[in-house]
Amino acid sequence: MMEILYTALGGFLLDLLLGDPAWMPHPVVGMGRCIDLLECLLRGAFPKTPRGELAAGAVLAAVLPLGTLVLSAMALHLCGLVHPALRFALELVWCWQCLAVKGLRDESTNVYQKLTFSTLEEARRAVSRIVGRDTEHLTAEGVTKAAVETVAENFSDGVAAPLCYMLLGGAPLALCCKAVNTMDSMVGYKNERYLYFGCAAARLDDLTNYIPARLSALLLVLAAGLTGQDWRNALKIWRRDRHNHASPNSAQTEAAMAGALGVQLAGPASYFGKICEKPTIGDPLRPVERSDILRANHLMVTGSVLCLLLLAGIRGIFLWN
């Protein structure tokens, strides 16, 4: 359907121009509330044992994405019965809301501005909005690395993956992808509360983002070549360090980003007050500097445009043949 191609292109442009306006209700907020409600209900319905929590988490991991897919498809169908333009408008808005190019760029640029023009404490608060690690004791270098890493990782989660599913199955499939990602960000932790309950959500997120993460890494390599960064080193570090993470996906884009910038990322980090020993990614060819946040953003936006052109081109070829 050409409608999917047009709404994806339009949604991308709206996100690039307008981002995520605070006044607009966002589907992810509703997903978060559903997760909280389902967690409460499922924990009460299943035994409080490891096996019971695994089962409860598996139900959550099935109900939320499938429910999102079905409800959004039904809503589009009903809008289409009223008028095709209404269906198009709703799908366009949902495609827009599934993407996070401007939001990611703006939030990370805010970290850069705080590091440059304000205090380290304000920079820590700014980066805490976009990372899951503890930020209270980060140095300026630690804040910079955290921002660069989240730009790299969220290029896959917040841009490439939604685009892949959007151009495959329209807004409903893209929203399904966002539901999986939202579940993982809320319950996919290896801590006492979510070690078993969040296991299914984390595994589903790994599966959902498996191909987009690898596509994202290769697009960052290409973006490095187009923006004057070191694409050869990006490819080298990606091939060498792409598995240096507990997640099968997270190090894919971080490795390409580290190689393109010529810096070392990752390493030990604090989560919920506990130090997590993680391997480093990349070589310390030079010290990390705050301008790396802007370079990472340039790579991310360029990679996002490349991703859209590639996937839209593939869909266009199939439609016109």
Short mmCIF file of C-alpha atoms in Angstrom, two decimals:
data_model
loop_
_atom_site.label_atom_id
_atom_site.label_comp_id
_atom_site.label_asym_id
_atom_site.label_seq_id
_atom_site.Cartn_x
_atom_site.Cartn_y
_atom_site.Cartn_z
CA MET A 1 0.00 0.00 0.00
CA MET A 2 1.29 3.45 -0.98
CA GLU A 3 -0.39 4.86 2.13
CA ILE A 4 2.22 3.22 4.35
CA LEU A 5 5.03 4.75 2.31
CA TYR A 6 3.48 8.22 2.41
CA THR A 7 2.66 8.14 6.13
CA ALA A 8 6.15 6.90 6.97
CA LEU A 9 7.77 9.68 4.94
CA GLY A 10 5.40 12.27 6.39
CA GLY A 11 5.85 10.99 9.94
CA PHE A 12 9.63 11.16 9.59
CA LEU A 13 9.50 14.76 8.37
CA LEU A 14 7.11 15.77 11.17
CA ASP A 15 9.38 14.19 13.76
CA LEU A 16 12.44 15.88 12.28
CA LEU A 17 10.71 19.27 12.34
CA LEU A 18 8.51 19.14 15.43
CA GLY A 19 9.81 16.31 17.61
CA ASP A 20 7.52 15.29 20.45
CA PRO A 21 5.35 18.27 21.53
CA ALA A 22 4.58 18.19 25.25
CA TRP A 23 0.92 19.02 24.67
CA MET A 24 0.27 16.02 22.42
CA PRO A 25 -0.90 12.76 24.08
CA HIS A 26 1.66 10.06 23.34
CA PRO A 27 0.93 6.33 22.86
CA VAL A 28 4.00 5.38 24.91
CA VAL A 29 2.48 7.06 27.97
CA GLY A 30 -0.59 4.86 27.60
CA MET A 31 1.62 1.82 27.11
CA GLY A 32 3.46 2.64 30.32
CA ARG A 33 0.22 2.86 32.26
CA CYS A 34 -0.94 -0.46 30.81
CA ILE A 35 2.34 -2.08 31.83
CA ASP A 36 1.95 -0.81 35.40
CA LEU A 37 -1.64 -2.08 35.56
CA LEU A 38 -0.84 -5.46 33.98
CA GLU A 39 2.16 -5.95 36.25
CA CYS A 40 0.01 -5.38 39.32
CA LEU A 41 -2.72 -7.75 38.08
CA LEU A 42 -0.37 -10.48 36.87
CA ARG A 43 1.79 -10.50 39.98
CA GLY A 44 -1.36 -11.05 41.99
CA ALA A 45 -2.65 -13.77 39.68
CA PHE A 46 0.49 -15.94 39.55
CA PRO A 47 2.48 -17.59 42.36
CA LYS A 48 5.29 -15.51 43.84
CA THR A 49 7.93 -18.00 42.75
CA PRO A 50 10.54 -17.76 40.00
CA ARG A 51 8.43 -19.96 37.74
CA GLY A 52 5.29 -17.97 38.56
CA GLU A 53 7.02 -14.66 37.83
CA LEU A 54 8.39 -16.01 34.54
CA ALA A 55 4.87 -17.02 33.53
CA ALA A 56 3.39 -13.69 34.57
CA GLY A 57 6.07 -11.82 32.62
CA ALA A 58 5.45 -13.99 29.57
CA VAL A 59 1.76 -13.08 29.64
CA LEU A 60 2.66 -9.39 29.81
CA ALA A 61 5.10 -9.81 26.91
CA ALA A 62 2.33 -11.37 24.82
CA VAL A 63 -0.65 -9.23 25.80
CA LEU A 64 0.80 -5.72 25.43
CA PRO A 65 2.33 -5.97 21.92
CA LEU A 66 -0.53 -8.03 20.51
CA GLY A 67 -3.10 -5.77 22.14
CA THR A 68 -1.33 -2.71 20.72
CA LEU A 69 -1.26 -4.24 17.25
CA VAL A 70 -4.93 -5.26 17.27
CA LEU A 71 -6.31 -2.07 18.83
CA SER A 72 -4.34 0.26 16.55
CA ALA A 73 -5.33 -1.73 13.44
CA MET A 74 -8.98 -1.63 14.53
CA ALA A 75 -8.80 2.12 15.15
CA LEU A 76 -7.39 2.70 11.66
CA HIS A 77 -10.08 0.47 10.13
CA LEU A 78 -12.86 2.36 11.91
CA CYS A 79 -11.39 5.69 10.83
CA GLY A 80 -11.26 4.40 7.26
CA LEU A 81 -14.95 3.60 7.41
CA VAL A 82 -15.64 7.23 8.31
CA HIS A 83 -13.31 8.69 5.68
CA PRO A 84 -9.98 7.61 4.10
CA ALA A 85 -8.47 10.99 4.99
CA LEU A 86 -9.17 10.39 8.68
CA ARG A 87 -7.40 7.03 8.54
CA PHE A 88 -4.45 8.62 6.75
CA ALA A 89 -4.23 11.43 9.32
CA LEU A 90 -4.28 9.03 12.27
CA GLU A 91 -1.64 6.77 10.75
CA LEU A 92 0.49 9.79 9.91
CA VAL A 93 0.38 11.00 13.53
CA TRP A 94 1.21 7.56 14.89
CA CYS A 95 4.15 7.20 12.50
CA TRP A 96 5.36 10.60 13.67
CA GLN A 97 5.06 9.58 17.33
CA CYS A 98 6.91 6.29 16.82
CA LEU A 99 10.10 8.12 15.82
CA ALA A 100 12.55 9.97 18.05
CA VAL A 101 15.14 11.68 15.84
CA LYS A 102 14.55 15.26 17.01
CA GLY A 103 13.84 14.27 20.60
CA LEU A 104 17.08 12.30 20.85
CA ARG A 105 19.06 15.08 19.20
CA ASP A 106 17.51 17.79 21.39
CA GLU A 107 17.97 15.91 24.67
CA SER A 108 21.59 15.03 23.96
CA THR A 109 22.33 18.55 22.71
CA ASN A 110 20.92 19.83 26.00
CA VAL A 111 23.54 17.71 27.79
CA TYR A 112 26.24 19.31 25.60
CA GLN A 113 24.93 22.79 26.42
CA LYS A 114 24.90 22.07 30.15
CA LEU A 115 28.47 20.81 29.98
CA THR A 116 29.54 23.87 28.02
CA PHE A 117 27.62 26.72 29.61
CA SER A 118 26.39 25.45 32.98
CA THR A 119 27.50 23.25 35.88
CA LEU A 120 28.43 19.59 35.99
CA GLU A 121 25.51 18.97 38.33
CA GLU A 122 23.05 20.32 35.77
CA ALA A 123 24.74 18.25 33.06
CA ARG A 124 24.26 15.14 35.23
CA ARG A 125 20.58 15.97 35.64
CA ALA A 126 20.23 16.50 31.89
CA VAL A 127 21.82 13.17 31.00
CA SER A 128 19.75 11.36 33.64
CA ARG A 129 16.70 12.09 31.45
CA ILE A 130 18.02 9.86 28.67
CA VAL A 131 20.06 7.11 30.36
CA GLY A 132 19.21 4.32 32.77
CA ARG A 133 22.45 4.36 34.77
CA ASP A 134 23.14 6.28 37.97
CA THR A 135 24.42 9.76 37.12
CA GLU A 136 25.02 11.39 40.50
CA HIS A 137 28.77 10.83 40.51
CA LEU A 138 29.61 10.97 36.80
CA THR A 139 32.55 13.11 35.73
CA ALA A 140 32.25 15.44 32.74
CA GLU A 141 33.80 12.67 30.62
CA GLY A 142 31.36 10.16 32.07
CA VAL A 143 28.40 12.42 31.24
CA THR A 144 29.69 12.84 27.68
CA LYS A 145 30.19 9.11 27.19
CA ALA A 146 26.74 8.37 28.56
CA ALA A 147 25.16 10.84 26.12
CA VAL A 148 27.10 9.49 23.13
CA GLU A 149 26.25 5.89 24.05
CA THR A 150 22.53 6.64 24.36
CA VAL A 151 22.51 8.44 21.00
CA ALA A 152 24.09 5.36 19.43
CA GLU A 153 21.82 2.83 21.14
CA ASN A 154 18.62 4.80 20.65
CA PHE A 155 19.36 5.34 16.98
CA SER A 156 18.47 1.67 16.67
CA ASP A 157 15.67 1.50 19.25
CA GLY A 158 14.06 4.87 18.55
CA VAL A 159 14.58 5.35 14.83
CA ALA A 160 15.73 2.38 12.77
CA ALA A 161 13.59 -0.30 14.42
CA PRO A 162 10.33 1.70 14.24
CA LEU A 163 11.11 2.60 10.62
CA CYS A 164 11.72 -1.04 9.74
CA TYR A 165 8.40 -2.17 11.18
CA MET A 166 6.56 0.93 9.97
CA LEU A 167 7.53 0.34 6.34
CA LEU A 168 6.76 -3.35 6.74
CA GLY A 169 3.32 -3.11 8.35
CA GLY A 170 2.43 0.53 8.87
CA ALA A 171 1.76 2.32 12.14
CA PRO A 172 0.23 -0.71 13.94
CA LEU A 173 3.41 -2.76 13.55
CA ALA A 174 5.58 0.24 14.48
CA LEU A 175 3.48 0.79 17.61
CA CYS A 176 3.85 -2.91 18.42
CA CYS A 177 7.63 -2.40 18.22
CA LYS A 178 7.36 0.62 20.55
CA ALA A 179 5.31 -1.47 23.00
CA VAL A 180 8.08 -4.09 23.11
CA ASN A 181 10.73 -1.41 23.62
CA THR A 182 8.68 0.29 26.34
CA MET A 183 8.23 -3.01 28.18
CA ASP A 184 11.95 -3.64 28.09
CA SER A 185 12.73 -0.15 29.40
CA MET A 186 10.30 -0.61 32.30
CA VAL A 187 10.66 -4.25 33.36
CA GLY A 188 13.65 -5.64 31.45
CA TYR A 189 16.13 -5.24 34.31
CA LYS A 190 18.27 -7.91 35.92
CA ASN A 191 17.54 -6.78 39.46
CA GLU A 192 15.70 -8.45 42.30
CA ARG A 193 12.27 -7.16 41.25
CA TYR A 194 12.46 -7.96 37.53
CA LEU A 195 14.99 -10.77 37.17
CA TYR A 196 12.22 -13.28 36.37
CA PHE A 197 9.19 -11.09 35.64
CA GLY A 198 11.04 -9.03 33.03
CA CYS A 199 12.84 -11.93 31.36
CA ALA A 200 10.30 -12.48 28.54
CA ALA A 201 10.07 -8.75 27.77
CA ALA A 202 13.86 -8.47 27.56
CA ARG A 203 14.15 -11.49 25.28
CA LEU A 204 11.35 -10.25 23.04
CA ASP A 205 13.09 -6.87 22.77
CA ASP A 206 16.33 -8.62 21.80
CA LEU A 207 14.50 -10.51 19.06
CA THR A 208 12.54 -7.49 17.81
CA ASN A 209 15.66 -5.34 17.49
CA TYR A 210 18.05 -8.02 16.23
CA ILE A 211 18.00 -7.03 12.56
CA PRO A 212 17.45 -3.27 13.06
CA ALA A 213 20.46 -3.07 15.41
CA ARG A 214 22.78 -4.56 12.81
CA LEU A 215 21.32 -2.44 10.05
CA SER A 216 21.78 0.62 12.26
CA ALA A 217 25.45 -0.17 12.84
CA LEU A 218 26.14 -0.47 9.12
CA LEU A 219 24.24 2.76 8.46
CA LEU A 220 26.43 4.52 11.03
CA VAL A 221 29.50 3.24 9.18
CA LEU A 222 28.09 4.70 5.95
CA ALA A 223 27.13 7.92 7.74
CA ALA A 224 30.69 8.21 9.03
CA GLY A 225 31.97 8.14 5.46
CA LEU A 226 29.48 10.80 4.39
CA THR A 227 30.18 13.14 7.33
CA GLY A 228 33.97 13.02 7.33
CA GLN A 229 34.38 10.66 10.28
CA ASP A 230 36.52 7.52 10.19
CA TRP A 231 34.31 4.93 8.46
CA ARG A 232 37.14 2.40 8.17
CA ASN A 233 37.72 2.45 11.92
CA ALA A 234 33.95 2.36 12.48
CA LEU A 235 33.74 -0.84 10.46
CA LYS A 236 36.81 -2.29 12.18
CA ILE A 237 35.56 -1.60 15.72
CA TRP A 238 32.05 -2.79 14.85
CA ARG A 239 33.41 -6.12 13.62
CA ARG A 240 35.64 -6.48 16.69
CA ASP A 241 33.53 -5.13 19.57
CA ARG A 242 29.91 -5.61 18.47
CA HIS A 243 29.41 -8.39 21.04
CA ASN A 244 30.97 -6.50 24.00
CA HIS A 245 27.66 -6.22 25.85
CA ALA A 246 25.28 -8.50 27.73
CA SER A 247 22.61 -7.56 25.20
CA PRO A 248 23.08 -9.01 21.69
CA ASN A 249 22.07 -5.64 20.20
CA SER A 250 23.32 -2.73 22.31
CA ALA A 251 27.00 -2.94 21.36
CA GLN A 252 26.25 -3.04 17.64
CA THR A 253 25.66 0.69 17.25
CA GLU A 254 27.92 1.68 20.15
CA ALA A 255 30.83 -0.09 18.48
CA ALA A 256 30.22 1.64 15.14
CA MET A 257 29.87 5.00 16.90
CA ALA A 258 33.04 4.53 18.98
CA GLY A 259 35.02 3.57 15.90
CA ALA A 260 33.71 6.49 13.85
CA LEU A 261 34.64 8.97 16.58
CA GLY A 262 37.93 7.29 17.51
CA VAL A 263 37.06 7.07 21.21
CA GLN A 264 36.46 4.39 23.81
CA LEU A 265 32.94 3.94 25.17
CA ALA A 266 31.18 1.67 27.70
CA GLY A 267 33.14 0.13 30.59
CA PRO A 268 31.95 -0.12 34.22
CA ALA A 269 28.77 1.77 35.12
CA SER A 270 26.54 2.10 38.18
CA TYR A 271 22.92 0.91 38.08
CA PHE A 272 20.63 1.18 41.12
CA GLY A 273 23.65 1.79 43.34
CA LYS A 274 25.61 -1.25 42.13
CA ILE A 275 28.64 -1.19 39.84
CA CYS A 276 28.12 -3.25 36.69
CA GLU A 277 31.37 -4.40 35.14
CA LYS A 278 31.04 -4.06 31.38
CA PRO A 279 33.75 -4.41 28.72
CA THR A 280 34.94 -1.32 26.91
CA ILE A 281 34.05 -0.65 23.29
CA GLY A 282 36.48 1.01 20.90
CA ASP A 283 40.05 2.22 21.27
CA PRO A 284 41.06 5.40 23.16
CA LEU A 285 42.70 7.02 20.15
CA ARG A 286 41.95 10.36 21.79
CA PRO A 287 40.16 11.57 24.95
CA VAL A 288 36.39 11.87 24.88
CA GLU A 289 35.33 15.52 24.59
CA ARG A 290 31.95 17.17 24.86
CA SER A 291 31.89 17.97 21.11
CA ASP A 292 31.58 14.22 20.56
CA ILE A 293 27.92 14.60 21.52
CA LEU A 294 27.38 16.88 18.52
CA ARG A 295 29.36 14.55 16.27
CA ALA A 296 27.29 11.60 17.46
CA ASN A 297 24.11 13.55 16.71
CA HIS A 298 25.36 14.35 13.21
CA LEU A 299 26.00 10.67 12.60
CA MET A 300 22.62 9.70 14.06
CA VAL A 301 20.62 12.16 11.94
CA THR A 302 22.55 11.23 8.80
CA GLY A 303 22.04 7.55 9.56
CA SER A 304 18.32 8.18 10.12
CA VAL A 305 17.93 9.80 6.69
CA LEU A 306 19.86 6.92 5.11
CA CYS A 307 17.65 4.41 6.91
CA LEU A 308 14.49 6.10 5.65
CA LEU A 309 15.76 6.29 2.07
CA LEU A 310 16.91 2.66 2.09
CA LEU A 311 13.74 1.19 3.56
CA ALA A 312 11.40 3.45 1.58
CA GLY A 313 13.31 2.55 -1.58
CA ILE A 314 12.96 -1.17 -0.89
CA ARG A 315 9.25 -0.81 -0.23
CA GLY A 316 8.84 1.32 -3.35
CA ILE A 317 10.57 -1.30 -5.49
CA PHE A 318 8.22 -4.01 -4.24
CA LEU A 319 5.17 -1.82 -4.80
CA TRP A 320 6.06 -0.80 -8.33
CA ASN A 321 7.16 -4.23 -9.56
#
